Amino acid sequence: MAIYKVTVATGDMVEAGTNNSISITLVGSYGESRRTTVSFLFLPGKEKSLSVHCGQDLGPIVLIRLHKWRLFLEDAWFCKDVRVTAPNGTLYRFPCYQWLEGVTTVEVREGSGKKLVDDKLQILKEHRRQELAARQEAYRWKNFAQGWPRCLNVDSIFELDSNIQFSRIRANNFTGFLIFQGASHFLSGFLLRRTSWNSLDEMRTIFSRTQGRDIGGCLVCCPLPFPLH
């Protein structure tokens, strides 16, 4: 009997959790585990740990399969990553960072960067082929107009997979940040200013509060709408 320790992490976004059933299958060089239920409840930013019992050693773990099954109401789940510890103590990491929607199964490769020639197992070659085919289907191009650059062959962003769309949650974060900054500038007198700046020190009293804030990895800078004398 080989026992594998598995930890499944959910993203920390507000709507990342799910009440749907999530199960996992471990795929190794020597065989696969049975499908094992992880949990029926996932909360944002939390981890679930479990043990997967196998009748034999699976060898190096090369893939995992995450199975999502709708119980009552559908709610998407954002999986951050999965970590698997083998009986010999070897730790395998599977970065996921994607939404799982509906009744679906998602295969995630082990996180070590490898080239095509490194894939010795047929299951890895097939996984790479399917992944390429899915990307070719998702990113189809069309000509918007003669002489214009090509664009995605969709009529709306809502036709795209949710992992391709700009996250609504991230959009709300940007909106909230803009509201906060607007309120800060208003209270500090920046938005109502009708005169020119007198010195750089005067400008610093405003911009020192916002300069260097990081939103989603982007440095937010404010233009200077007023002349500096």
C-alpha positions in Angstrom: 0.0 0.0 0.0 1.4 3.4 -1.1 -0.1 6.5 0.6 0.2 9.9 -1.1 -0.4 13.2 0.8 -2.3 15.7 -1.3 -2.9 19.4 -0.6 -5.3 21.4 -2.8 -5.3 25.2 -2.6 -8.1 27.5 -3.7 -7.4 31.0 -4.9 -7.9 34.0 -2.6 -10.4 35.9 -4.8 -13.8 36.6 -3.3 -15.7 34.2 -5.6 -13.0 31.5 -5.9 -14.6 28.9 -3.7 -17.3 26.3 -4.6 -19.9 24.1 -3.1 -19.5 21.5 -5.9 -17.7 18.2 -5.5 -14.0 18.1 -6.3 -12.1 14.9 -6.7 -8.6 14.0 -7.9 -6.7 11.3 -9.8 -3.0 10.9 -9.5 -1.2 9.8 -12.7 2.3 8.3 -12.3 4.8 6.7 -14.6 3.7 3.2 -13.4 0.0 3.7 -13.1 -2.9 5.8 -11.8 -4.7 6.1 -8.5 -8.4 5.7 -8.1 -10.6 8.8 -8.3 -10.6 10.2 -4.7 -13.0 12.9 -3.4 -11.2 15.9 -2.0 -14.1 17.9 -0.6 -17.6 19.3 -1.2 -16.8 22.7 0.1 -13.9 25.0 -0.8 -13.4 28.5 0.7 -11.4 31.2 -0.9 -7.7 31.2 0.2 -8.0 27.9 2.0 -6.4 24.5 1.5 -7.7 21.0 1.7 -5.5 18.1 2.6 -6.2 14.4 2.1 -4.5 11.0 1.7 -4.7 9.0 -1.5 -4.3 5.3 -1.0 -2.9 3.2 -3.9 -2.3 -0.5 -4.1 1.2 0.1 -5.5 3.8 2.8 -6.0 2.8 5.0 -8.9 6.3 6.1 -9.7 7.1 9.8 -10.4 3.8 11.7 -10.5 3.5 13.4 -13.9 -0.1 14.5 -14.1 -3.1 15.1 -11.9 -6.7 15.1 -13.0 -9.1 17.4 -11.2 -12.8 16.4 -11.5 -15.6 18.9 -10.8 -19.1 17.7 -10.4 -22.1 19.9 -9.8 -24.2 18.9 -6.8 -27.0 21.5 -6.7 -26.2 24.9 -8.0 -23.3 25.6 -10.4 -20.5 27.8 -9.1 -17.1 28.1 -10.7 -14.0 27.1 -8.7 -10.6 28.7 -9.0 -7.8 26.2 -8.2 -4.5 27.8 -7.3 -2.3 24.7 -7.1 -2.0 21.1 -5.9 0.9 19.6 -4.0 1.5 15.9 -3.8 4.0 14.2 -1.4 5.0 10.7 -2.4 5.7 7.9 0.2 9.4 8.4 -0.3 9.0 12.1 0.6 9.4 13.6 -2.9 7.2 16.7 -3.3 5.5 17.3 -6.7 3.9 20.7 -7.5 1.1 21.2 -9.9 0.4 24.9 -10.6 -3.2 25.3 -11.9 -4.3 28.9 -11.6 -7.5 28.5 -13.6 -11.2 28.4 -13.3 -13.1 25.1 -13.4 -16.7 25.6 -14.6 -19.6 23.1 -14.9 -19.0 19.4 -14.9 -15.5 19.1 -16.1 -12.1 17.3 -15.8 -8.9 19.3 -16.1 -5.4 17.7 -16.4 -2.5 19.6 -14.9 1.1 18.6 -15.6 3.8 18.6 -13.0 5.4 22.0 -12.6 8.9 21.3 -13.9 9.6 23.1 -17.2 10.1 20.6 -20.0 10.4 20.6 -23.7 8.6 18.3 -26.2 11.7 16.1 -26.5 11.6 15.5 -22.7 8.2 13.9 -22.9 9.0 10.2 -22.9 5.6 8.9 -21.7 2.8 8.6 -24.3 0.3 10.2 -21.8 2.4 13.3 -21.7 2.7 13.5 -25.4 -1.1 13.2 -25.7 -1.6 15.8 -23.1 0.6 18.3 -25.0 -1.2 17.5 -28.2 -4.7 18.1 -26.6 -3.5 21.3 -25.0 -2.2 22.6 -28.3 -5.5 21.7 -30.1 -7.5 23.5 -27.4 -5.4 26.7 -27.7 -5.7 26.6 -31.5 -9.5 26.4 -31.1 -9.6 29.2 -28.5 -7.3 31.6 -30.4 -8.7 31.7 -33.9 -8.1 34.8 -36.0 -10.1 36.8 -38.4 -9.6 40.0 -40.4 -11.5 42.9 -38.9 -11.1 45.0 -42.0 -8.8 45.2 -45.0 -5.4 46.4 -44.0 -6.1 46.1 -40.3 -4.3 43.8 -37.9 -6.0 40.5 -37.3 -8.2 40.0 -34.2 -9.8 37.1 -32.4 -12.6 35.4 -34.2 -15.3 36.2 -31.7 -18.2 38.7 -31.6 -18.0 39.2 -27.9 -15.6 38.6 -25.0 -18.3 36.5 -23.4 -17.7 33.8 -26.1 -14.2 33.3 -24.7 -13.4 30.9 -21.9 -13.5 32.5 -18.5 -9.7 31.9 -18.1 -9.1 34.1 -21.2 -11.5 36.9 -20.3 -10.3 39.8 -18.1 -11.5 38.8 -14.6 -14.7 40.6 -13.4 -13.2 40.4 -9.9 -10.0 42.2 -11.1 -12.1 44.8 -12.9 -14.0 45.4 -9.6 -10.6 45.8 -7.9 -9.6 48.5 -10.3 -12.9 50.3 -10.0 -12.6 50.2 -6.2 -9.1 51.5 -6.3 -10.1 54.4 -8.6 -13.0 55.3 -6.3 -10.6 55.3 -3.3 -8.1 57.4 -5.1 -10.7 59.9 -6.2 -12.0 60.2 -2.7 -8.5 60.7 -1.3 -7.7 63.5 -3.9 -11.0 65.2 -3.2 -10.5 65.2 0.6 -6.9 66.5 0.2 -8.1 69.4 -2.1 -6.4 68.0 -5.3 -9.6 67.8 -7.4 -10.9 71.3 -6.5 -7.5 73.1 -7.0 -7.9 76.1 -9.4 -4.4 77.5 -9.1 -1.0 76.4 -10.3 1.5 74.4 -8.3 4.0 76.6 -6.4 6.7 74.0 -5.8 7.6 70.3 -6.0 7.3 70.0 -2.2 3.7 71.1 -2.5 3.1 68.4 -5.1 4.7 65.7 -2.9 2.0 66.3 -0.2 -0.5 64.9 -2.7 1.4 62.3 -4.7 3.4 60.8 -1.9 0.2 59.1 -0.7 -0.5 57.3 -4.0 2.9 56.9 -5.6 4.1 53.3 -5.8 0.8 51.6 -5.1 0.6 48.3 -6.8 -2.6 47.0 -8.3 -2.5 43.6 -10.0 1.2 44.0 -10.7 0.9 47.4 -12.4 2.4 50.6 -11.0 -0.3 53.3 -11.0 0.8 56.7 -11.9 -1.2 60.0 -12.1 -0.7 62.6 -14.8 -0.2 66.2 -13.9 -3.3 68.1 -15.1 -2.0 71.5 -13.9 1.0 73.5 -14.9 4.0 73.7 -12.6 5.4 77.3 -12.3 
